PDB file of C-alpha atoms in Angstrom:
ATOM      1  CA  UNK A1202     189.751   2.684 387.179  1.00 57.00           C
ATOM      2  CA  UNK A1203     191.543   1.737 383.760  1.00 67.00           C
ATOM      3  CA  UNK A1204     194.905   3.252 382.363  1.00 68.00           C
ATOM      4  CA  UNK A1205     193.872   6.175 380.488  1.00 81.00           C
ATOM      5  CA  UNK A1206     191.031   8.180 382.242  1.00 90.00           C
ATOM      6  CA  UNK A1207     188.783   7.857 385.733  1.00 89.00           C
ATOM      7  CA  UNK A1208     185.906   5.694 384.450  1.00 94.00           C
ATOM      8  CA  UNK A1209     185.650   1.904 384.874  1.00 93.00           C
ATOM      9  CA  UNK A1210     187.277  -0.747 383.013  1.00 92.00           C
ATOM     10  CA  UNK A1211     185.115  -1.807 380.072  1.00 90.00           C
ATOM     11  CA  UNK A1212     184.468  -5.203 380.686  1.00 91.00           C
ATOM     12  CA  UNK A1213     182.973  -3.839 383.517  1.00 94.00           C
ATOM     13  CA  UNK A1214     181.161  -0.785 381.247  1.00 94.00           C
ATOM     14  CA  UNK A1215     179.662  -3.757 379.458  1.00 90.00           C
ATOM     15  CA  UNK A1216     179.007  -6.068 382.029  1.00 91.00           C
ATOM     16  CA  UNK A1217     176.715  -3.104 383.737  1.00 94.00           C
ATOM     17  CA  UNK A1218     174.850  -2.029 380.864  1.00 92.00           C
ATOM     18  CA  UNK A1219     174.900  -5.664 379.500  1.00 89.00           C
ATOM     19  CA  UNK A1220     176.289  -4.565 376.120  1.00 87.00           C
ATOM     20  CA  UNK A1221     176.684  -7.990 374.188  1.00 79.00           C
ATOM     21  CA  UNK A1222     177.538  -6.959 370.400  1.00 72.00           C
ATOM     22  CA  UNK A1223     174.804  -7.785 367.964  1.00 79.00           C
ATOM     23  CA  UNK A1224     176.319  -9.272 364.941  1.00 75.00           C
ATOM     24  CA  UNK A1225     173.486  -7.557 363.062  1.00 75.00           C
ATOM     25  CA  UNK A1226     175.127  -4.550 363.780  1.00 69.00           C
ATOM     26  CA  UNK A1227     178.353  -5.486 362.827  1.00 65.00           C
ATOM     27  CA  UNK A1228     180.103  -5.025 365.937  1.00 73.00           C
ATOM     28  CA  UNK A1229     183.059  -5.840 368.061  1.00 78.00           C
ATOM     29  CA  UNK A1230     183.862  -4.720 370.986  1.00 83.00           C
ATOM     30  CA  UNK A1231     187.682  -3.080 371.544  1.00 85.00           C
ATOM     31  CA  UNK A1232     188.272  -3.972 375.570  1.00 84.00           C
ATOM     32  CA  UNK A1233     192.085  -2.752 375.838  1.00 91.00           C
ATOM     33  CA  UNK A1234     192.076   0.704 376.550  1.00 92.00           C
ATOM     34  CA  UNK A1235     195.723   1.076 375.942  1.00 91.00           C
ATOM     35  CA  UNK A1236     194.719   0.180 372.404  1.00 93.00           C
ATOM     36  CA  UNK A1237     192.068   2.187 371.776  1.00 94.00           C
ATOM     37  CA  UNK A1238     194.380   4.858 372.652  1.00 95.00           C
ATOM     38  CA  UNK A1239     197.298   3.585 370.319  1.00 96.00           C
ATOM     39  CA  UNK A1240     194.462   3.517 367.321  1.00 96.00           C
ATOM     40  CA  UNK A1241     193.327   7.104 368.423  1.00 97.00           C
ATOM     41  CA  UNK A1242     197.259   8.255 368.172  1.00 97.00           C
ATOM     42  CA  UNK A1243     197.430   7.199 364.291  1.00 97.00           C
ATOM     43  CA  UNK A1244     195.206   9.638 363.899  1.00 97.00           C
ATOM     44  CA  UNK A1245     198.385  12.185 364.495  1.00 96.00           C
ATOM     45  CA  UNK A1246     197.830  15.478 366.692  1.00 96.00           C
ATOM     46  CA  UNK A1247     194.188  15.450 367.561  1.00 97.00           C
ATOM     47  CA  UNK A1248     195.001  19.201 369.892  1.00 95.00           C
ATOM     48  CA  UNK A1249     192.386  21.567 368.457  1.00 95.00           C
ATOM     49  CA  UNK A1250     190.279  19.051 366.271  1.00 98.00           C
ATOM     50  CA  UNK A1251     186.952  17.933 365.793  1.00 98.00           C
ATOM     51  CA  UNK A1252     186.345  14.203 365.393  1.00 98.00           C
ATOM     52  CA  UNK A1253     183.605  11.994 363.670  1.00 98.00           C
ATOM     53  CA  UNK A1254     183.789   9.009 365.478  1.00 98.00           C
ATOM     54  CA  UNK A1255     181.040   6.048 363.848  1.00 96.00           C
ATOM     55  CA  UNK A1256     179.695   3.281 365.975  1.00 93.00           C
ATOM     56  CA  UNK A1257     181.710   3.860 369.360  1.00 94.00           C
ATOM     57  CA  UNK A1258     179.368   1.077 371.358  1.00 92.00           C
ATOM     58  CA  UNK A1259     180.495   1.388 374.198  1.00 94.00           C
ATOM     59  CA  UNK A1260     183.064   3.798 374.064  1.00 96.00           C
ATOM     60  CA  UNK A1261     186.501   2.519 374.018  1.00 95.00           C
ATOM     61  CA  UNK A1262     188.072   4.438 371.145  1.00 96.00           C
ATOM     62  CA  UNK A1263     185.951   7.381 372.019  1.00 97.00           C
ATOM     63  CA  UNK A1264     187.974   7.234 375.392  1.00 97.00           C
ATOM     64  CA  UNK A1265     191.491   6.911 373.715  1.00 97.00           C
ATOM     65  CA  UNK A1266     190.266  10.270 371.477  1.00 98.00           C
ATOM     66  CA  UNK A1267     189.507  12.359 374.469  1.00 98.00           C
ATOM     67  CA  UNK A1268     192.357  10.920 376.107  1.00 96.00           C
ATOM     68  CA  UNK A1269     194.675  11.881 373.318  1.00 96.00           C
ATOM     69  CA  UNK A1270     193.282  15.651 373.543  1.00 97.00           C
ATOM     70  CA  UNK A1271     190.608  15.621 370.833  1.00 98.00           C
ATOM     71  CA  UNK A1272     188.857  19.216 371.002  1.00 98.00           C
ATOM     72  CA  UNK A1273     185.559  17.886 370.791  1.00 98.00           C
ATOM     73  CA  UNK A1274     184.035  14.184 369.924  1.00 98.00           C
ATOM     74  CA  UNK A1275     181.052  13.796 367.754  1.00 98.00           C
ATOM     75  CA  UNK A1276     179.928   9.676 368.033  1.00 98.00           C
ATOM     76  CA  UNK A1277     177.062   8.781 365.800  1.00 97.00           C
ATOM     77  CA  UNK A1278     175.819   5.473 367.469  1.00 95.00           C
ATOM     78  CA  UNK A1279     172.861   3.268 366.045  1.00 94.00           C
ATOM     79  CA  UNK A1280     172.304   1.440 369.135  1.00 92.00           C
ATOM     80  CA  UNK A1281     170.284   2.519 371.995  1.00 96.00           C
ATOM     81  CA  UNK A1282     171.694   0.345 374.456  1.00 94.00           C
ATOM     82  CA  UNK A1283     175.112   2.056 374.039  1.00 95.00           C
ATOM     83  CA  UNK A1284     173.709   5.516 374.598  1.00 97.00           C
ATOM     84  CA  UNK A1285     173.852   4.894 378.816  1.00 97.00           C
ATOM     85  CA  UNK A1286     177.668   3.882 378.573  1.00 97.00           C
ATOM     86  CA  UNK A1287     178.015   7.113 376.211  1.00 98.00           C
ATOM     87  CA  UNK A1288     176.653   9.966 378.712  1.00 98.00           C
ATOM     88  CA  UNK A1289     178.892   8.330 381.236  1.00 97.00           C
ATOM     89  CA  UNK A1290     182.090   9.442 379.109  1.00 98.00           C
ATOM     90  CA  UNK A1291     180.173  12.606 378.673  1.00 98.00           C
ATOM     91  CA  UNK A1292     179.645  13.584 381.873  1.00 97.00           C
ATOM     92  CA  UNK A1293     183.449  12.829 382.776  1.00 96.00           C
ATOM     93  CA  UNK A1294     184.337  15.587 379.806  1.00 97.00           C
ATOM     94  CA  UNK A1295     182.159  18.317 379.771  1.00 97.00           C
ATOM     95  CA  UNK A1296     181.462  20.025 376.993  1.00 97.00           C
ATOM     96  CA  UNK A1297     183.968  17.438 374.392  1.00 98.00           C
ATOM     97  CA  UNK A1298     181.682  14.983 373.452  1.00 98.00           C
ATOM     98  CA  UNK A1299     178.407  14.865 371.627  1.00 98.00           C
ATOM     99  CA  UNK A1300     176.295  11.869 371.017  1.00 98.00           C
ATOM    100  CA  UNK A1301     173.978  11.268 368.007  1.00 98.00           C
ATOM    101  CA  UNK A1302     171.632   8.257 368.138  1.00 98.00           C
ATOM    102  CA  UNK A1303     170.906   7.483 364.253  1.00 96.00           C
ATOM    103  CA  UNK A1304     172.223   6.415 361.300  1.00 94.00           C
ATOM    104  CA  UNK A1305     175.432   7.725 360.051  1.00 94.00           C
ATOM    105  CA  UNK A1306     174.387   6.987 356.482  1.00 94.00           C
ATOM    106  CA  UNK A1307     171.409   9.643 356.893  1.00 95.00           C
ATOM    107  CA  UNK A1308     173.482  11.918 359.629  1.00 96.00           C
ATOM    108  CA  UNK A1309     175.110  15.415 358.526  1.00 95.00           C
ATOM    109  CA  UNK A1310     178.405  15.350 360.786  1.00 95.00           C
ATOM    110  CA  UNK A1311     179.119  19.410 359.596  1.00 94.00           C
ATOM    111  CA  UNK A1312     175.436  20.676 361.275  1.00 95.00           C
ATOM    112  CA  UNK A1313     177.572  19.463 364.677  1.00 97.00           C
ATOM    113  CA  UNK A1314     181.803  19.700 363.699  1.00 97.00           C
ATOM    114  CA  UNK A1315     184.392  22.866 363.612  1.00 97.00           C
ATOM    115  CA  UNK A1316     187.030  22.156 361.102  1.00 97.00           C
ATOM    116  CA  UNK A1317     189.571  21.232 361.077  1.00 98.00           C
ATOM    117  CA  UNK A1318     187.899  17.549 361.354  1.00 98.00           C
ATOM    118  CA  UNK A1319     189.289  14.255 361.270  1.00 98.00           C
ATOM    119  CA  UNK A1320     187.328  11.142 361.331  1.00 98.00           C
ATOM    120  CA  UNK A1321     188.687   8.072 363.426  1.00 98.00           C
ATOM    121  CA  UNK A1322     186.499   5.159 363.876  1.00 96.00           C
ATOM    122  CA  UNK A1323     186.069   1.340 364.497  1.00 90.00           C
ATOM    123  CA  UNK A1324     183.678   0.968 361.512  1.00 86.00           C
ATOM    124  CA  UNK A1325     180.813  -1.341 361.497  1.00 80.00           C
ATOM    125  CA  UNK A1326     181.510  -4.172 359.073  1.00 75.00           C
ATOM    126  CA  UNK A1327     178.098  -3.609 357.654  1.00 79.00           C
ATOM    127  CA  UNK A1328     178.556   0.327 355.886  1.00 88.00           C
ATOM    128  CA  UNK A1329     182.491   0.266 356.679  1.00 90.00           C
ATOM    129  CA  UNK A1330     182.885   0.566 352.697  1.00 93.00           C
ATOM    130  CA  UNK A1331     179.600   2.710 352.129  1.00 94.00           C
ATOM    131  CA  UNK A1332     181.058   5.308 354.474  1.00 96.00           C
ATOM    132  CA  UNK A1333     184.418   5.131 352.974  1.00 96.00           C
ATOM    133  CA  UNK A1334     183.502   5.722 349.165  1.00 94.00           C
ATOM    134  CA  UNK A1335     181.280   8.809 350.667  1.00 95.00           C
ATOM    135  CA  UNK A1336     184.007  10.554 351.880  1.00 96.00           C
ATOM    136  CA  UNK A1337     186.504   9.789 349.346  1.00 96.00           C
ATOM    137  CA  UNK A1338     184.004  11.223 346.789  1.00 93.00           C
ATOM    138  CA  UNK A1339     182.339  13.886 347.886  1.00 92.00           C
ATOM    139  CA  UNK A1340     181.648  16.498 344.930  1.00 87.00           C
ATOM    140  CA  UNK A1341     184.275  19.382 346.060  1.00 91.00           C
ATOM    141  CA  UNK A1342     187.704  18.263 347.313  1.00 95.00           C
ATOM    142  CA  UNK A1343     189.365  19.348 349.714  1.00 96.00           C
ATOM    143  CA  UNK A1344     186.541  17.178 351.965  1.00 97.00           C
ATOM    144  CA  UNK A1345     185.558  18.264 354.984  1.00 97.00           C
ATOM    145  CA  UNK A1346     188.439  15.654 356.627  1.00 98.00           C
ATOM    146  CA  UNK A1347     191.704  16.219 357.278  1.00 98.00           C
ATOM    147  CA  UNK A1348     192.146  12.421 357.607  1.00 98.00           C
ATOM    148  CA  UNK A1349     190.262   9.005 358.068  1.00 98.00           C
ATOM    149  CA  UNK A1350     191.522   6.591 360.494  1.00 98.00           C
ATOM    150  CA  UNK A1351     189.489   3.873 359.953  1.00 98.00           C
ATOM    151  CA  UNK A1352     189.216   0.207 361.212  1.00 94.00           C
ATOM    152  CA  UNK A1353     188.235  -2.530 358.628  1.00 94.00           C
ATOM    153  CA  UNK A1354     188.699  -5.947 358.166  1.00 92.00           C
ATOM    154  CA  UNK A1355     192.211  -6.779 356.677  1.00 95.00           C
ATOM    155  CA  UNK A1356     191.365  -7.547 353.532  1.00 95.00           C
ATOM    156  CA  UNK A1357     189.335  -4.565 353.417  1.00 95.00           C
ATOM    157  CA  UNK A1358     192.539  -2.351 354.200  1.00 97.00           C
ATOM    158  CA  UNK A1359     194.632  -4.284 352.079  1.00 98.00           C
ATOM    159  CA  UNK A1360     192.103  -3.508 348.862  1.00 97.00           C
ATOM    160  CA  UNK A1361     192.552   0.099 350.084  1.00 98.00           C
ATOM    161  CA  UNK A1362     196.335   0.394 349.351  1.00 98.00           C
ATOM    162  CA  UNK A1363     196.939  -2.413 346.762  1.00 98.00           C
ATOM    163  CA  UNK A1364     198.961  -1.278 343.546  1.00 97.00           C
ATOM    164  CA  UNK A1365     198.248  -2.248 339.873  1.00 97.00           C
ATOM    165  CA  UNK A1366     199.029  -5.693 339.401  1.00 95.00           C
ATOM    166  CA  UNK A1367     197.644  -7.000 342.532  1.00 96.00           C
ATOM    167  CA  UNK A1368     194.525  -9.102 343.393  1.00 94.00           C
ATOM    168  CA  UNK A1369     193.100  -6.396 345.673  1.00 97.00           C
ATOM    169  CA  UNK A1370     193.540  -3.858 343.630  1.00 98.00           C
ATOM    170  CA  UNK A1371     190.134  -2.241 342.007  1.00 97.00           C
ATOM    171  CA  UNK A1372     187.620   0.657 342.972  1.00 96.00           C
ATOM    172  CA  UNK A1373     188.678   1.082 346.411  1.00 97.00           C
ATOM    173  CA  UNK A1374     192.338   1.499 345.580  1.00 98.00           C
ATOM    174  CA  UNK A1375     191.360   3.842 342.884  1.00 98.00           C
ATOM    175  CA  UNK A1376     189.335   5.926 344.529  1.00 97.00           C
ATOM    176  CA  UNK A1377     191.118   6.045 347.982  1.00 98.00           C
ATOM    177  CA  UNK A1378     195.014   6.804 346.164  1.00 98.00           C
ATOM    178  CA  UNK A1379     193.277   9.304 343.673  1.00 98.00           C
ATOM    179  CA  UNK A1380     192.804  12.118 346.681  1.00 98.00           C
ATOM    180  CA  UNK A1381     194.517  10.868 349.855  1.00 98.00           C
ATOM    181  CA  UNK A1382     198.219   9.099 351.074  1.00 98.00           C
ATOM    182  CA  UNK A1383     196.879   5.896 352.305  1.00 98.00           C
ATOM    183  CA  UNK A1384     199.030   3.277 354.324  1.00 98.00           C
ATOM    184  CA  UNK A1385     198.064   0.576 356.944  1.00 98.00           C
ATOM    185  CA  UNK A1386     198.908   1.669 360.530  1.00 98.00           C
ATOM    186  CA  UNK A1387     198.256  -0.968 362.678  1.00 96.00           C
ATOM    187  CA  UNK A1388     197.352  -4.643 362.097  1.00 96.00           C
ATOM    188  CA  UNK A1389     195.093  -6.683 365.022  1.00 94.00           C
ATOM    189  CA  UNK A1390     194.291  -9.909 365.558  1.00 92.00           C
ATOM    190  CA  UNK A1391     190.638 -11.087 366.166  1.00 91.00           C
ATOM    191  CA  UNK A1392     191.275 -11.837 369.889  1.00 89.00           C
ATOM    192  CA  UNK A1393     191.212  -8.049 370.117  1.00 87.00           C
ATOM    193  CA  UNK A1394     187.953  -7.870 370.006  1.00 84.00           C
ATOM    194  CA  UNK A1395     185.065  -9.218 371.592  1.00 80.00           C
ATOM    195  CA  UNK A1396     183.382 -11.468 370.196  1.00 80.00           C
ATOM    196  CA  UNK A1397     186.365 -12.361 367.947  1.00 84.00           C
ATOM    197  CA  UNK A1398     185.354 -11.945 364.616  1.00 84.00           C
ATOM    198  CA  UNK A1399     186.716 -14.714 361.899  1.00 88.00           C
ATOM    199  CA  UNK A1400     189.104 -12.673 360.007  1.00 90.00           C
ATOM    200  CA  UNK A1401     191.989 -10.075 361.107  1.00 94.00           C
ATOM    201  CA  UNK A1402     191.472  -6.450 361.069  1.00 93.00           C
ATOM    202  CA  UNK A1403     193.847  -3.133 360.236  1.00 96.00           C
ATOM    203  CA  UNK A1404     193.411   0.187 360.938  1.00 97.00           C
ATOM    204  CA  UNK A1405     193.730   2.515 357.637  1.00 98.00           C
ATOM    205  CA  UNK A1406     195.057   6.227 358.109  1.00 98.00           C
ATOM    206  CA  UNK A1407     194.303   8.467 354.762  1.00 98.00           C
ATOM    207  CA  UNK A1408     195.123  11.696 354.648  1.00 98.00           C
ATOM    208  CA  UNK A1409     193.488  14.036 352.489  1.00 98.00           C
ATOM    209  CA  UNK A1410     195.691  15.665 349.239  1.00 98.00           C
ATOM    210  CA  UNK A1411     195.274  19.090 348.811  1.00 97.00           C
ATOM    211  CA  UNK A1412     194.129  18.402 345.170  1.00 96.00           C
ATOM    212  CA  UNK A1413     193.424  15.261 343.628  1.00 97.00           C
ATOM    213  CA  UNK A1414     196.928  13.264 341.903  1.00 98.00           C
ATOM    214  CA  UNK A1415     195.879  13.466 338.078  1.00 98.00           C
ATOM    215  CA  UNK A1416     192.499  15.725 337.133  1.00 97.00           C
ATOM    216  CA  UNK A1417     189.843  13.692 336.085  1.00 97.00           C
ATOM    217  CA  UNK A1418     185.982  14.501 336.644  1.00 95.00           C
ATOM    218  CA  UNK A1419     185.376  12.224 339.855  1.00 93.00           C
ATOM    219  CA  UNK A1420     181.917  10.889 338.298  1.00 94.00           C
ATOM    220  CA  UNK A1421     183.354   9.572 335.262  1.00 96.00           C
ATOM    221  CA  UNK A1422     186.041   8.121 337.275  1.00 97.00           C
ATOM    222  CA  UNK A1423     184.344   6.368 339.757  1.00 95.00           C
ATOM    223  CA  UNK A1424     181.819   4.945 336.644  1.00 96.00           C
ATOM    224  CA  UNK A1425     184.992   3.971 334.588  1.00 97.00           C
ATOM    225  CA  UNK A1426     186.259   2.041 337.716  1.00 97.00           C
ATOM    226  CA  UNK A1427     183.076   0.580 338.445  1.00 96.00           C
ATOM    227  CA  UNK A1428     182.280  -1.013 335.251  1.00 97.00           C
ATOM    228  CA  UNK A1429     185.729  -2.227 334.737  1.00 97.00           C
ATOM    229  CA  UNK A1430     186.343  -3.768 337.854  1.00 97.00           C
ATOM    230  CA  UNK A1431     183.073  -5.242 337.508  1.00 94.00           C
ATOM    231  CA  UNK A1432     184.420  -7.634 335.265  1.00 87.00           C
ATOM    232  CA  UNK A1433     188.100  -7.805 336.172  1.00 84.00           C
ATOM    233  CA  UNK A1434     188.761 -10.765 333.942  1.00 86.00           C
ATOM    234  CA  UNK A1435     187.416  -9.480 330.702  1.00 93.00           C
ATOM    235  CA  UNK A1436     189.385  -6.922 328.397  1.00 96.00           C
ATOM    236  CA  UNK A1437     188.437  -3.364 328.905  1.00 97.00           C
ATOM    237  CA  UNK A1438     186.829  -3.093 325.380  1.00 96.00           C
ATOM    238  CA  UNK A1439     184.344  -5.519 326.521  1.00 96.00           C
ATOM    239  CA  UNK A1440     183.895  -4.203 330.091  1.00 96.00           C
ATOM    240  CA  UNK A1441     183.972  -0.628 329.186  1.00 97.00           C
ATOM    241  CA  UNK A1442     181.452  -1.167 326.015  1.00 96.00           C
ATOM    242  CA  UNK A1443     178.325  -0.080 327.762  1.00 95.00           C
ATOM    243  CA  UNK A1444     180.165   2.980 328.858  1.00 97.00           C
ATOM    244  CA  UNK A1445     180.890   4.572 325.321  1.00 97.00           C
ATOM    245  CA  UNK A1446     180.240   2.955 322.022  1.00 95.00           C
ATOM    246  CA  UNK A1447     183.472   4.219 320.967  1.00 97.00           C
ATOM    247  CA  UNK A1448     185.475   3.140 324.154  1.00 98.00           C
ATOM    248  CA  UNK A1449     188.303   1.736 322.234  1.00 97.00           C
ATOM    249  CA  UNK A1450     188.981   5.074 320.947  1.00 98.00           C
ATOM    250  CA  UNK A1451     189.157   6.503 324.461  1.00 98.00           C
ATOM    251  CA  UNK A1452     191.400   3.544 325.334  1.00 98.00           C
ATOM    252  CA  UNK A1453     193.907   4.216 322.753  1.00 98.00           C
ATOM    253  CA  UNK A1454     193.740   8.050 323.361  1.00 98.00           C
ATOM    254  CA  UNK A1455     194.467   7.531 327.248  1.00 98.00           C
ATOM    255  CA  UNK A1456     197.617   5.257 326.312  1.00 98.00           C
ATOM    256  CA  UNK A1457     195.563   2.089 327.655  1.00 98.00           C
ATOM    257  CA  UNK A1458     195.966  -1.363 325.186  1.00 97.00           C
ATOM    258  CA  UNK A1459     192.179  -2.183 324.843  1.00 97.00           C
ATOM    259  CA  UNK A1460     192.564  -5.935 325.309  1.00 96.00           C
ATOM    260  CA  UNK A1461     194.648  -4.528 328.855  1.00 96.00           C
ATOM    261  CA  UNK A1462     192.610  -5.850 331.841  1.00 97.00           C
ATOM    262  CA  UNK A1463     191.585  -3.830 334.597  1.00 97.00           C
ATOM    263  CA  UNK A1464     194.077  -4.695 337.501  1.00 96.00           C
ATOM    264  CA  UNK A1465     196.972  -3.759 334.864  1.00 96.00           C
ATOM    265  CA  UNK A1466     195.872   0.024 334.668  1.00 98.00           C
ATOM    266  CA  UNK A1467     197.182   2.789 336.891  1.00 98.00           C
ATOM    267  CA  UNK A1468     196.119   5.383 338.513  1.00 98.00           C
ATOM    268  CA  UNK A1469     197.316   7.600 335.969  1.00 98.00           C
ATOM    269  CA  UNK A1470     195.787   6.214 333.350  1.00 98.00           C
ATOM    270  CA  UNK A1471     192.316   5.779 334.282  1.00 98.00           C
ATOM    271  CA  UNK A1472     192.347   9.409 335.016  1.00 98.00           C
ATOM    272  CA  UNK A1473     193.881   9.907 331.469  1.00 98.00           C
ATOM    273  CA  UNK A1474     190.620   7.119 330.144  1.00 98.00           C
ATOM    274  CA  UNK A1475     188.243   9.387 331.993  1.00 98.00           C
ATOM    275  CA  UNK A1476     189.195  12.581 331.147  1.00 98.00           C
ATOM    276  CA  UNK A1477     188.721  11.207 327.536  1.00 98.00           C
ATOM    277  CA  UNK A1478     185.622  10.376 328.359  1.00 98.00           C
ATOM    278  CA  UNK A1479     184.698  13.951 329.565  1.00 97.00           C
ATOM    279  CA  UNK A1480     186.049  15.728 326.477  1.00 95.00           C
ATOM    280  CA  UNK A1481     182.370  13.224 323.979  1.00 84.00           C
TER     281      UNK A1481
END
């Protein structure tokens, strides 16, 4: 029996069900328990909260999330094979976990969550990002999260907190600092997982703001970013053209040097840029 509940280790959950990750899935498999439960305890006091959990395969964070008192467990899994391995866990808590077998890309979490909600997850490499820029900008705020504590690849999670200036800084940064407290909780090697994948990973927490840091209409703002960090190198006058024909103007009003480059601008003032915007 492993460390943190009654079931069986899972090498031997895999082994049994013959759960070899699919690399067209993006998966890797967590096999320590004990971490699994350290990555479901950076997701802070899970006592009387929901959780959206994406891609559990064959369960290990799901485990540590139940193990660590999580309410109730909603895992959206696109692979069948998993789904035996899953109703094992379920049948060992009654009532705290539900399974989904779909696409969490097409999959309304709230039809099947009680708030309050957090989301914890060992994201697929494949819509890590496309699930992350969902719930950063959904079209009211507060979200329906509390907080996302979410496993990329390091470079990923590195994008998410990186400050003007940097290399990683762009969209993700902007979008992820605008609403939430973002930090990197834990870093892990690839001989955590199984198969190792090439690169290291991190695990992201974000916690939700109770209103975004600067107002700014969160369409504008996530087109400003887009088409600026689309072509990082240029000067915003000439990335930004096909967003206004008088984006220079809207530069100068927001404070922003129009021949400034895109990794130079804060937070603060692309929020100033696209409130600007909003006013044409």
């Amino acid at each position: 029996m492993s460390a943190i509940d009654n079931l069986p280790p899972l090498r031997e959950v895999i082994a049994t069900h013959q759960l070899s990750a699919r690399k067209s899935l993006g998966q890797n498999f967590l096999l320590d328990l004990n971490l699994t439960a350290k990555i479901a305890r950076q997701a802070g006091d899970l006592t009387g909260c929901d959780v959206l959990e994406i891609g559990p395969g064959p369960g290990g964070l799901t485990r540590g999330l139940l193990s660590e008192g999580a309410r109730k467990v909603l895992a959206i899994e696109k692979d069948q094979r998993c789904l035996p391995a899953l109703a094992e866990i379920a049948d060992a808590h009654p009532g705290r976990l539900e399974v989904i077998n779909g696409d969490a890309l097409e999959i309304d979490p709230l039809a099947h969550l009680t708030p309050p909600i957090r989301v914890a997850a060992n994201l697929p490499y494949n819509v890590g990002t496309e699930l992350l820029v969902r719930w950063l900008t959904p079209k009211d705020w507060p979200p329906f999260w509390q907080s996302l504590t979410l496993m990329f690849q390091r470079e990923v999670a590195e994008r998410i907190v990186a400050q003007p200036g940097s290399k990683a800084y762009g969209r993700l940064a902007i979008l992820a600092q605008w609403r939430a407290e973002a930090k990197i909780a834990l870093s892990l090697p690839p001989g955590a997982f199984t198969p190792p994948p090439k690169v290291s990973s991190a695990v992201v927490h974000l916690t939700a703001l109770p209103e975004p840091r600067f107002p700014a209409d969160a369409a504008i703002l996530s087109r400003v970013v887009a088409a600026a960090f689309n072509q990082r190198r240029k000067m915003l006058r000439a990335s930004l053209k096909g967003v206004s024909p008088q984006i220079e103007e809207h530069l100068n009003a927001a404070g922003i040097p129009p021949t400034e480059r895109a990794e130079q601008v804060s937070l603060e003032g692309f929020c100033a840029l696209a409130r600007s915007l909003a006013q044409t």
